[in-house]
Coordinates of C-alpha atoms and ligand atoms in Angstrom, one line a residue:
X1126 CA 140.9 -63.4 18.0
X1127 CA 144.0 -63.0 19.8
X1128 CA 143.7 -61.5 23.2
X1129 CA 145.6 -58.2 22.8
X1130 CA 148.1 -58.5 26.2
X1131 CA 148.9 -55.6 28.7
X1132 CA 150.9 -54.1 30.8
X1133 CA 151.4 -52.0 33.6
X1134 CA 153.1 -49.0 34.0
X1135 CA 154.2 -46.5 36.5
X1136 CA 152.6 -42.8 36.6
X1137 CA 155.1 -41.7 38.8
X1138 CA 158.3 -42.9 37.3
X1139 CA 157.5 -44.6 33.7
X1140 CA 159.1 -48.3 34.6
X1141 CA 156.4 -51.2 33.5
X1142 CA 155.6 -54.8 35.2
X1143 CA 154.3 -57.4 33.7
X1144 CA 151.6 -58.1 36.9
X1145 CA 150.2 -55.4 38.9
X1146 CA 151.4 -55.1 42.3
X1147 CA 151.1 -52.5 45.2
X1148 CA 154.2 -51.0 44.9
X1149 CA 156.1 -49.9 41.8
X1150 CA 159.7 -52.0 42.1
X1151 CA 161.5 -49.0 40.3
X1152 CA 160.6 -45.8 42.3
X1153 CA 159.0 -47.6 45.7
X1154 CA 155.5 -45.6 44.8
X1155 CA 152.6 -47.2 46.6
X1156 CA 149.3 -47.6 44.2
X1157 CA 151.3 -46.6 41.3
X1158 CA 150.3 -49.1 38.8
X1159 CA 147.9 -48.8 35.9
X1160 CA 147.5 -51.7 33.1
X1161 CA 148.5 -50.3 29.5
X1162 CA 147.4 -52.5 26.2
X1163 CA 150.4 -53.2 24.9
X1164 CA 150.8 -51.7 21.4
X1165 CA 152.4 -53.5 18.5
X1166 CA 155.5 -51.4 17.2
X1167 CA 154.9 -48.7 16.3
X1168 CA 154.4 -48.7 11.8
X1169 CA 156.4 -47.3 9.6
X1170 CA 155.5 -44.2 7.4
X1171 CA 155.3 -46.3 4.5
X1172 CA 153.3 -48.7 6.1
X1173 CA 150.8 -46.3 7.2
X1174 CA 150.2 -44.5 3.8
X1175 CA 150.5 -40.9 2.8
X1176 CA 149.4 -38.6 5.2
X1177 CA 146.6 -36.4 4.1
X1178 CA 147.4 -33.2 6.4
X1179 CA 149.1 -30.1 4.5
X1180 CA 151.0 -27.7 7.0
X1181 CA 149.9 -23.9 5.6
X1182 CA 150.1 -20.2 7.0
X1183 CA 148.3 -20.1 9.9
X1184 CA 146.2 -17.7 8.4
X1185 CA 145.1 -20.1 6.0
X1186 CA 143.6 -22.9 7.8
X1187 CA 140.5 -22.9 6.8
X1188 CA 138.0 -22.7 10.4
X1189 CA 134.2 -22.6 8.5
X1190 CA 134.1 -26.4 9.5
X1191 CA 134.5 -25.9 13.3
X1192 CA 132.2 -23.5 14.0
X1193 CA 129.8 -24.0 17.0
X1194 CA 126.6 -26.1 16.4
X1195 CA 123.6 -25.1 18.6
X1196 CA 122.3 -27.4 20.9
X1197 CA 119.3 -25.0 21.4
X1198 CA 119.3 -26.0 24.9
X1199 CA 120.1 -21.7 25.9
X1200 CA 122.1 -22.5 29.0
X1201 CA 124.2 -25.1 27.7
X1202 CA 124.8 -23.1 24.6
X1203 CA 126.0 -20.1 26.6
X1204 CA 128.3 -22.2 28.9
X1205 CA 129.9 -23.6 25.6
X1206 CA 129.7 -20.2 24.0
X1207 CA 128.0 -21.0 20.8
X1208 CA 127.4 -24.7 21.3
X1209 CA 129.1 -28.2 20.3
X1210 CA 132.0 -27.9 17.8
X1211 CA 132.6 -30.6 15.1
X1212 CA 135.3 -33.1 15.9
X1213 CA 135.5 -31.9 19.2
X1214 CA 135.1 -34.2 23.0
X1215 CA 133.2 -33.2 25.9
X1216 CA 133.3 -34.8 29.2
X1217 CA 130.0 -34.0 31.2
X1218 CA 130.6 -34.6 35.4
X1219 CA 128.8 -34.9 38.2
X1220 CA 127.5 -36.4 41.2
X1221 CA 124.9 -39.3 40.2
X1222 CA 121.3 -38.2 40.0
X1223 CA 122.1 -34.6 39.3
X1224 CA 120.6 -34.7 35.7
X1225 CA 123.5 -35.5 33.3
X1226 CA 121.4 -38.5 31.4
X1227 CA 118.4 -35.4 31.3
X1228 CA 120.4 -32.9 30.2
X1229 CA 122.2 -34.8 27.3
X1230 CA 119.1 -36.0 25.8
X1231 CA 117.3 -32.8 25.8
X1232 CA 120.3 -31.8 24.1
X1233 CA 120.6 -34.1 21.3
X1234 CA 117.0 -34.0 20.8
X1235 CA 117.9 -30.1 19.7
X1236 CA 120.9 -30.7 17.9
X1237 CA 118.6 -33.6 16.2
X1238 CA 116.0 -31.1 15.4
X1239 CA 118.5 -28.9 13.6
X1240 CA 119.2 -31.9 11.0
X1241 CA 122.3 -33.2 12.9
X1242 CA 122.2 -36.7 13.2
X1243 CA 122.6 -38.0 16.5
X1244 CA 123.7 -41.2 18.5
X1245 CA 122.9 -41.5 21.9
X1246 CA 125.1 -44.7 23.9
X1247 CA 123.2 -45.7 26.6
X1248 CA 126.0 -47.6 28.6
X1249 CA 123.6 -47.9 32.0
X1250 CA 120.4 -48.0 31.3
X1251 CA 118.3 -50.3 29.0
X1252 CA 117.2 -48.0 26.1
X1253 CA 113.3 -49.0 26.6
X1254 CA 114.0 -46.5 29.9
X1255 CA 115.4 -43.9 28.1
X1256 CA 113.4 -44.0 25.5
X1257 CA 110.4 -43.7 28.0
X1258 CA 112.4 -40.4 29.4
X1259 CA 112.4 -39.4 26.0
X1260 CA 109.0 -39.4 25.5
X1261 CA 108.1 -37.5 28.7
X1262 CA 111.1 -34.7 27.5
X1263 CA 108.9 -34.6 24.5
X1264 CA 112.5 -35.6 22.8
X1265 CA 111.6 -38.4 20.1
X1266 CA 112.9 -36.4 16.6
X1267 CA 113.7 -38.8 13.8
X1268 CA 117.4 -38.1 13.7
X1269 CA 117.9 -39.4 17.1
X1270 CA 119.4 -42.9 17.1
X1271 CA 120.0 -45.0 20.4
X1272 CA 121.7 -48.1 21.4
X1273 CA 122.2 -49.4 24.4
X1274 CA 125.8 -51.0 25.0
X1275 CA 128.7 -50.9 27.0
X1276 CA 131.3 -52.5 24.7
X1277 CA 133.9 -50.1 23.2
X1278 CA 134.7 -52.1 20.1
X1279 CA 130.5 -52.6 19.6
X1280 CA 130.1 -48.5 20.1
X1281 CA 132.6 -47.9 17.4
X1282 CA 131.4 -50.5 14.7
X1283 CA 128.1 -48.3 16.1
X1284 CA 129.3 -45.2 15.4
X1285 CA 130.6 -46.7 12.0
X1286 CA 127.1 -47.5 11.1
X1287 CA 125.0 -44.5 12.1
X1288 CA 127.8 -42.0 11.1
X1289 CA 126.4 -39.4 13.5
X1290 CA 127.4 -35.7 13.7
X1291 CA 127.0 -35.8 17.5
X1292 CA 127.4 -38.9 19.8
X1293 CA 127.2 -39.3 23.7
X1294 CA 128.0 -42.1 25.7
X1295 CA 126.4 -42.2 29.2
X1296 CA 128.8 -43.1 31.0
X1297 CA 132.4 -43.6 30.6
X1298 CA 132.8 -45.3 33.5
X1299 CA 130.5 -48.0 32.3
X1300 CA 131.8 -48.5 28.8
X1301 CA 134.7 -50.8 28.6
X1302 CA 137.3 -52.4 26.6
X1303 CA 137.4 -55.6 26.4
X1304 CA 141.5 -56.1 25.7
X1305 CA 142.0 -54.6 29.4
X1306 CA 141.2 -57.0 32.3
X1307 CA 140.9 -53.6 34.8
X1308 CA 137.2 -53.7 35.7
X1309 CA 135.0 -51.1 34.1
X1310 CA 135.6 -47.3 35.5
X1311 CA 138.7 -47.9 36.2
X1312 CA 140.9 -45.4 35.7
X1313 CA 142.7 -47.7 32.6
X1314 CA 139.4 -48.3 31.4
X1315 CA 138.4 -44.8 31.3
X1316 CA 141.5 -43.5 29.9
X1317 CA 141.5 -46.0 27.0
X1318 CA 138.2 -45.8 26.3
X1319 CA 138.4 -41.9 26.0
X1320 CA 141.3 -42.3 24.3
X1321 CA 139.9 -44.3 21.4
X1322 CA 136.7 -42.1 21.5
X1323 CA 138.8 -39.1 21.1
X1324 CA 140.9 -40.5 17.9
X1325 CA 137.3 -41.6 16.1
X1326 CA 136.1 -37.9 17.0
X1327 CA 138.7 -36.3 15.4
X1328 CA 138.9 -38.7 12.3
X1329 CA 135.0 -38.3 11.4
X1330 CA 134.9 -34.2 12.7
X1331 CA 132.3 -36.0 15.3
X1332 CA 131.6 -34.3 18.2
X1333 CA 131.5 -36.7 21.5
X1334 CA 129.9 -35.9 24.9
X1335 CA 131.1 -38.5 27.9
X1336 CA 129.4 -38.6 30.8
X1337 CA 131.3 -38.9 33.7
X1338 CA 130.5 -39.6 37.2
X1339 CA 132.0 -37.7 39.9
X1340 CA 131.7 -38.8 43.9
X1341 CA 131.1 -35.8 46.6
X1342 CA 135.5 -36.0 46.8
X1343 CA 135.5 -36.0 43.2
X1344 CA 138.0 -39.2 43.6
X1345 CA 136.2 -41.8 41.3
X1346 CA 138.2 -42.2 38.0
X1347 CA 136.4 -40.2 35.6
X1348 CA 136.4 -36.4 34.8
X1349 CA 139.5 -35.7 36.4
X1350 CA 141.4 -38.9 34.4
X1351 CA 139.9 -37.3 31.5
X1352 CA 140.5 -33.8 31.9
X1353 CA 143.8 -33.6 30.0
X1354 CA 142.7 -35.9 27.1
X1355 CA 139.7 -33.9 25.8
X1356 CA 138.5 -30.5 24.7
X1357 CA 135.8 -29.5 27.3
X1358 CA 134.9 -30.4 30.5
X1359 CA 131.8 -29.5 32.1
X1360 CA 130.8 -29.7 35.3
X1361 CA 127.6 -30.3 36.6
X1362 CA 126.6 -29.3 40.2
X1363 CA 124.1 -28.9 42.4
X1364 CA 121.9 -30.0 45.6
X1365 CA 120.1 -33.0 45.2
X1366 CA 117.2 -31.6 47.2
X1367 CA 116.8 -28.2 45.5
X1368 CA 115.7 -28.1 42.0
X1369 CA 118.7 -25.7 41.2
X1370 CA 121.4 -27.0 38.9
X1371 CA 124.5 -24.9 37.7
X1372 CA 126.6 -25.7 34.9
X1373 CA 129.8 -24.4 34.5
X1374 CA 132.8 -25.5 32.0
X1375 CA 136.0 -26.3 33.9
X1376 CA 138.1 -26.3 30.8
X1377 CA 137.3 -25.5 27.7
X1378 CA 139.2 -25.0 24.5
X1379 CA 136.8 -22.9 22.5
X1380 CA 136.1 -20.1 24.8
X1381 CA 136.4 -18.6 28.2
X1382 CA 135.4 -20.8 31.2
X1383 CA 133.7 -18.2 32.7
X1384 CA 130.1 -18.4 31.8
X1385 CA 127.7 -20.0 34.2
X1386 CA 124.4 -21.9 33.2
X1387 CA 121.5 -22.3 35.8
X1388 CA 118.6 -24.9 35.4
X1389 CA 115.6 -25.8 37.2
X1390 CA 114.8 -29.7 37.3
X1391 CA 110.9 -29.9 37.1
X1392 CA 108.8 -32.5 35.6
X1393 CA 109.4 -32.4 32.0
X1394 CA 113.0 -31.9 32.7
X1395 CA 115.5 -29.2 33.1
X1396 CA 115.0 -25.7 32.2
X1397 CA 116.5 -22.6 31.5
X1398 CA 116.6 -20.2 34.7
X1399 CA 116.8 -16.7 33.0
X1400 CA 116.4 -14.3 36.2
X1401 CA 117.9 -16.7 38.5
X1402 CA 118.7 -13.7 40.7
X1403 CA 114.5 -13.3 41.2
X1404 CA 114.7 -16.3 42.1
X1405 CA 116.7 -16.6 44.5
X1406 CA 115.0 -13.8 46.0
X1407 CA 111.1 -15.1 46.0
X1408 CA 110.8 -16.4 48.9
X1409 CA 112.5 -13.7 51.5
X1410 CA 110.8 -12.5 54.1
X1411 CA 110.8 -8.9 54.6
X1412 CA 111.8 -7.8 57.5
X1413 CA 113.3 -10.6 59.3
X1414 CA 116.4 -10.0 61.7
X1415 CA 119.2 -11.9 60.0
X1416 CA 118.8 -11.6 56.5
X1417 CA 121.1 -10.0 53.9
X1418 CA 121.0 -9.7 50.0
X1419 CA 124.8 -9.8 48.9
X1420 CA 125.1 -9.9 45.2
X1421 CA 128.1 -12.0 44.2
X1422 CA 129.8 -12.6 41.1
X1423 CA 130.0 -16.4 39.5
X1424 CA 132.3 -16.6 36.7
X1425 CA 130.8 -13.4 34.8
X1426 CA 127.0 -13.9 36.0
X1427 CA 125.6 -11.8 38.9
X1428 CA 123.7 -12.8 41.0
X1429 CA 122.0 -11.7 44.5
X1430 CA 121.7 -14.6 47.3
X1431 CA 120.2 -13.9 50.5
X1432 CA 122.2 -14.4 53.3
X1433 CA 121.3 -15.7 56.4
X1434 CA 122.1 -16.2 59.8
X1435 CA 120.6 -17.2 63.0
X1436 CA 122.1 -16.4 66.5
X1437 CA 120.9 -18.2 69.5
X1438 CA 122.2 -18.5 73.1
X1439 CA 124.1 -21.7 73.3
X1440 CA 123.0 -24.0 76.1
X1441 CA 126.2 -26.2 75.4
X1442 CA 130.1 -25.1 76.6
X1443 CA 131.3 -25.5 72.8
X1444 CA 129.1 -23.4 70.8
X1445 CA 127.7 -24.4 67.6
X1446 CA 129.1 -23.1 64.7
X1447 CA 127.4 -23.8 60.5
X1448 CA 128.1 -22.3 57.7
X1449 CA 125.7 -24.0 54.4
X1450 CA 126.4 -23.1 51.2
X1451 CA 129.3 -20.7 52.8
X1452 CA 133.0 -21.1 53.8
X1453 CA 133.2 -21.9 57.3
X1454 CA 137.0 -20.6 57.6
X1455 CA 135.1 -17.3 56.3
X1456 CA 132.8 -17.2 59.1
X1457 CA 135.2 -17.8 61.8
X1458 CA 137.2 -15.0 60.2
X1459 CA 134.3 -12.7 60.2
X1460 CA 133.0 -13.9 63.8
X1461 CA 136.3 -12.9 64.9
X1462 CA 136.8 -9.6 63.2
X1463 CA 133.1 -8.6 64.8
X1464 CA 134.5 -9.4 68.4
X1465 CA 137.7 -8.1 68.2
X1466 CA 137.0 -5.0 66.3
X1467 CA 132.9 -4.0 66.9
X1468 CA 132.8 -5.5 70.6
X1469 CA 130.2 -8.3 69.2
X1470 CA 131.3 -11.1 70.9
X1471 CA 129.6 -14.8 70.2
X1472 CA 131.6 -16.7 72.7
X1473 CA 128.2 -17.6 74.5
X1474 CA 126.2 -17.6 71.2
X1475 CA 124.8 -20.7 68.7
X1476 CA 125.4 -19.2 65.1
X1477 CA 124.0 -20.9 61.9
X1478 CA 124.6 -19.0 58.9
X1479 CA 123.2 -19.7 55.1
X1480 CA 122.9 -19.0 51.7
X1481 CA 118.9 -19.3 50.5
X1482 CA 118.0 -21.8 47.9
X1483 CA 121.0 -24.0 47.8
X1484 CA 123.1 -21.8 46.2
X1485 CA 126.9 -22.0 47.3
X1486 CA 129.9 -19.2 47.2
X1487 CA 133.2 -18.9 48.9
X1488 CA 133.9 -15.3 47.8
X1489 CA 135.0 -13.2 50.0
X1490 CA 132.8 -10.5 48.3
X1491 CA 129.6 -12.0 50.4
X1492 CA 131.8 -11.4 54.1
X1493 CA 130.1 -8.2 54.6
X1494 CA 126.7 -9.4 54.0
X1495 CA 127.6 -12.1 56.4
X1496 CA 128.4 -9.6 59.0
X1497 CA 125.7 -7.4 58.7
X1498 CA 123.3 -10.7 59.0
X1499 CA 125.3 -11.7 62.2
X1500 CA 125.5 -8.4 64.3
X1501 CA 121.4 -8.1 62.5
X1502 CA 120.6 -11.7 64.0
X1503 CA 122.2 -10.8 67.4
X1504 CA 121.1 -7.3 67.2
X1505 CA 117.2 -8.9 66.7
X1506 CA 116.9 -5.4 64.4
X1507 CA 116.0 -6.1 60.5
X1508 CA 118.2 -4.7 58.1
X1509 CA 116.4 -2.8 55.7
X1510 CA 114.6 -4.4 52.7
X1511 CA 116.0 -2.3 49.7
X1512 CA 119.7 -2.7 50.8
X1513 CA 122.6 -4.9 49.7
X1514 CA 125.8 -5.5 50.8
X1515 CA 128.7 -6.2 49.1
X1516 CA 132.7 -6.3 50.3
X1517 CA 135.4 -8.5 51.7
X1518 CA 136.0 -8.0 55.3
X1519 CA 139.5 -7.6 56.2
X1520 CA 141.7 -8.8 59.5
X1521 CA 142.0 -5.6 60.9
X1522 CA 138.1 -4.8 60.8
X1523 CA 138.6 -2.8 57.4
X1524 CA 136.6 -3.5 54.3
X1525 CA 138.2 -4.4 51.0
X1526 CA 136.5 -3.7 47.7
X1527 CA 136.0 -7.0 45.3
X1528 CA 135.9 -6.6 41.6
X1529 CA 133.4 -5.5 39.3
X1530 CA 131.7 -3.5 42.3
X1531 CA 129.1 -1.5 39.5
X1532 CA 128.0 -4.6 37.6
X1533 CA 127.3 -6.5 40.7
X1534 CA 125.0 -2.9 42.3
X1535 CA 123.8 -3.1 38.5
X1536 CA 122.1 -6.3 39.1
X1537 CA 120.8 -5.1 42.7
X1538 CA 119.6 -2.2 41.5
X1539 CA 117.8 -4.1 38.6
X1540 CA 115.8 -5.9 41.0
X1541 CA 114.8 -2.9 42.7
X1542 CA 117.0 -2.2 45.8
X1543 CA 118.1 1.2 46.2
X1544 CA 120.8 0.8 48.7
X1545 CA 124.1 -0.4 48.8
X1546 CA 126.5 -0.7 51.6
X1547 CA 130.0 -1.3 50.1
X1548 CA 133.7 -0.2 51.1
X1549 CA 135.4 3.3 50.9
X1550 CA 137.5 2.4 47.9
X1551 CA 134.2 1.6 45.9
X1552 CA 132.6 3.8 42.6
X1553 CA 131.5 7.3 44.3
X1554 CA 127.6 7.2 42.6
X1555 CA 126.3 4.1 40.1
X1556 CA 122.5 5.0 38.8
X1557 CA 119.8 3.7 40.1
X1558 CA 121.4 3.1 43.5
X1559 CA 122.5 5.1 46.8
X1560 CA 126.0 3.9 47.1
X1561 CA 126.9 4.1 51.2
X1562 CA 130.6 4.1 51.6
X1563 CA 131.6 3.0 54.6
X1564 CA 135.9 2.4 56.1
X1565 CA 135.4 -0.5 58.4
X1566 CA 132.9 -3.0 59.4
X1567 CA 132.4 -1.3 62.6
X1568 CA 130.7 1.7 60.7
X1569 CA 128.6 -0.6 58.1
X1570 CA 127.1 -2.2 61.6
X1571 CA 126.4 0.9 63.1
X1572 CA 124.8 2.3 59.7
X1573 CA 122.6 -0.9 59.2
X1574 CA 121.4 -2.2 62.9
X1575 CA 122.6 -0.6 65.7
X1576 CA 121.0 3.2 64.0
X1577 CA 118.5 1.4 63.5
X1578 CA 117.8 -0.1 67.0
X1579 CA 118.8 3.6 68.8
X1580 CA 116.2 5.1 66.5
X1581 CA 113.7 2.6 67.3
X1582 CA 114.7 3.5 71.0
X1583 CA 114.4 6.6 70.8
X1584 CA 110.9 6.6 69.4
Ligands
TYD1897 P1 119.2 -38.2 35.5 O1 119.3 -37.4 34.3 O2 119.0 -39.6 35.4 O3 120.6 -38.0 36.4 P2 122.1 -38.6 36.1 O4 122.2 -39.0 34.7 O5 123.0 -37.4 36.4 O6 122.3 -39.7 37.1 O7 118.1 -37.5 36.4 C1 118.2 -37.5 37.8 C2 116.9 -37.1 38.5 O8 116.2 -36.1 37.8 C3 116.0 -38.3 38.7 O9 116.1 -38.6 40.1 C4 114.6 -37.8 38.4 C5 114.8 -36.3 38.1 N1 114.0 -35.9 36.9 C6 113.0 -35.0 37.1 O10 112.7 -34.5 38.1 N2 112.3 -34.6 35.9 C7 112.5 -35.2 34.7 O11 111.9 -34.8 33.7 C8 113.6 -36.1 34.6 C9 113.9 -36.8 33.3 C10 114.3 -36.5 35.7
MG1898 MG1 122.4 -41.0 34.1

């Protein structure tokens, strides 16, 4: 068989070579280039055949077909509101080792159990291994098919053969085409590969699920070469040394993007976290100086995180300054707002500050919480156990309300807490839960520690 031949083209300003070089001769771009198989011209209608698409009132296209297949994994299903719809193409992302492979299998193992048939691509490992996961995910239903293979034109003839509703192919980056000479996962590769994948998808109503590899800077070709070419894209996070993983969809054509998904890895693979706010909250300590529950908001999900911070005299000139899990612009916002406007300076101070359980936020929504742990930690006087604080903390020492105040003390008071400490501008009462309204973060300080320190005093 002829070699099909390539090109390369510009993604900055269109103009092709016929080598690849470091720099585009047309617009001067540096690192411009990426190879192209070079298609033959393009057919004419005749040549092609009749087309068997009808346009019709929009009101009659007929959407019975498309409707959202289960995966009866519950998370998953909520991220993807409903499940995976016919025809369409997911990319799944993230860092190696997260849980993708684990995930996808538990996954089609459901889908398989529902009478879909299913093909599972095992581009990276040998299927003996995954097979051998199978077993332990308890995954082995007869409508399961696997093949392990990385070349595209082999996982098409494949997909020909099985004809599955559902097929995955773990990963993109190591599937390849063998017309391009780009080494596989680059971002040609990737882009063609997903590009045929997507066309056979559409043709059979198959839906497709790519994994896709993302490195801590997110820079590897994969999800974000992807990202325009398909229907989903979910990502996958987490910390490798917590068993907490959260899934999220970063775009998403069948629904919102807002849901959130929560997992727990454990031995016989990932599962559902249904009270993830609980916990999050198991192992606090009652009590301790430095410790604040802030519920905050992901996507549409509530969900209370303690917040922690320790403050130490520094022995070095520099102090030290961590924020885990947390902004670190945010705390030296907040660290400044509590000298300039409570008189708590931490010029001579150590501060590490974190967020329990290897959970992450950057909403500003947690800056009071962060506060109230800092003076608390400084203070060396516990904030109470049944309070939470919620509120942004503002330049001039005022506190902002965030949205959806009542359905974040909703959650709070669900787990029992019966205090709230949140801004002026907040809901006057919410049920279940003493809302304390306070201006600036100068009065939340004095209501949480420093009362609490003068009583102690004066006792
Ligand atoms: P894996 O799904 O292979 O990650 P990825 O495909 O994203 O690279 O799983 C990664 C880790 O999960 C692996 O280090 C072992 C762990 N793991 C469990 O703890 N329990 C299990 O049941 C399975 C299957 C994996
Ligand atoms: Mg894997």
């Amino acid at each position: 068989m002829a070699r099909a031949r390539s090109i390369y083209r510009c993604g900055e300003c269109g103009a092709t070579e016929p080598k690849w070089t470091g720099r585009c001769t047309g617009c001067e771009a540096w690192n411009s280039l990426v190879e192209e198989v070079i298609a033959g011209p393009s057919p004419s209608a005749e040549a092609i055949g009749p087309t068997a698409a009808i346009p019709l009132p929009i009101a009659d296209v007929d959407t019975a077909a498309w409707a959202p297949v289960a995966t009866r994994v519950g998370e998953l299903d909520r991220v993807l509101q409903g499940g995976l719809v016919p025809g369409s193409v997911t990319v799944l992302g993230g860092e190696p080792g997260i849980g993708k492979s684990t995930l996808l299998l538990q996954a089609l193992a459901g889908l398989a159990k529902s009478g879909r048939r299913c093909l599972y691509v095992t581009a990276e490992e040998s299927a003996q291994q995954v097979r051998l996961r199978a077993e332990r995910l308890g995954a082995l239903p007869p409508n399961l098919w696997l093949v392990s293979d990385t070349a595209l034109p082999h996982v098409l003839a494949h997909i020909a053969s099985v004809e599955p509703d559902v097929v995955a192919i773990d990963s993109i980056q190591t599937a390849f085409e063998p017309a391009l000479s780009s080494a596989p996962g680059s971002v040609a590769q990737v882009r063609e590969c997903a590009h045929r994948l997507v066309r056979v998808s559409k043709d059979r109503a198959m839906a497709s699920v790519l994994v896709g590899h993302v490195t801590k800077d997110g820079a590897l070709a994969g999800p974000r070469v992807l990202e325009h070419l398909v229907d989903t894209v979910l990502s996958f996070e987490g910390e490798r040394h917590h068993a907490l993983r959260l899934l999220r969809a970063v775009k998403h054509r069948y629904g919102s993007t807002d849901e959130l998904g929560l997992f727990e890895m454990t031995d016989s693979g990932l599962s559902g976290v249904p009270d993830p706010s609980a916990l999050f909250l198991a192992d606090r300590r009652p009590g301790t100086a430095g410790s604040v529950v802030a519920p905050i908001l992901d996507g549409h999900r509530p969900l209370l995180v303690e917040v922690q911070a320790l403050v130490a005299t520094s022995a070095i000139p520099t102090p030290r300054r961590s924020a885990q899990g947390l902004d670190g612009g945010r705390l030296a916002l907040v660290l400044a707002v509590l000298q300039q406007h409570v008189g708590l300076p931490f010029h001579e101070h150590d501060v590490h500050t974190v967020v329990a359980g290897g959970v992450k936020t950057i909403e500003p929504g947690a800056d009071l919480a962060l506060a109230l742990a800092l003076a608390s930690s400084r203070a060396g006087v516990a904030v109470p156990d049944d309070l939470v604080a919620c509120g942004e903390v503002g330049l001039g020492g005022e506190l902002r309300q965030v949205h959806q105040t009542a359905r974040r003390l909703a959650e709070a008071a669900r787990l029992g807490f019966r205090r709230a400490v949140v801004p002026f501008s907040a809901p006057l009462s919410l049920p279940g839960i003493e809302v304390l309204r306070v201006a600036t973060l100068e009065q939340a300080v004095r209501l949480v520690c420093v009362d609490d320190l003068e009583r102690r005093r004066a006792s």
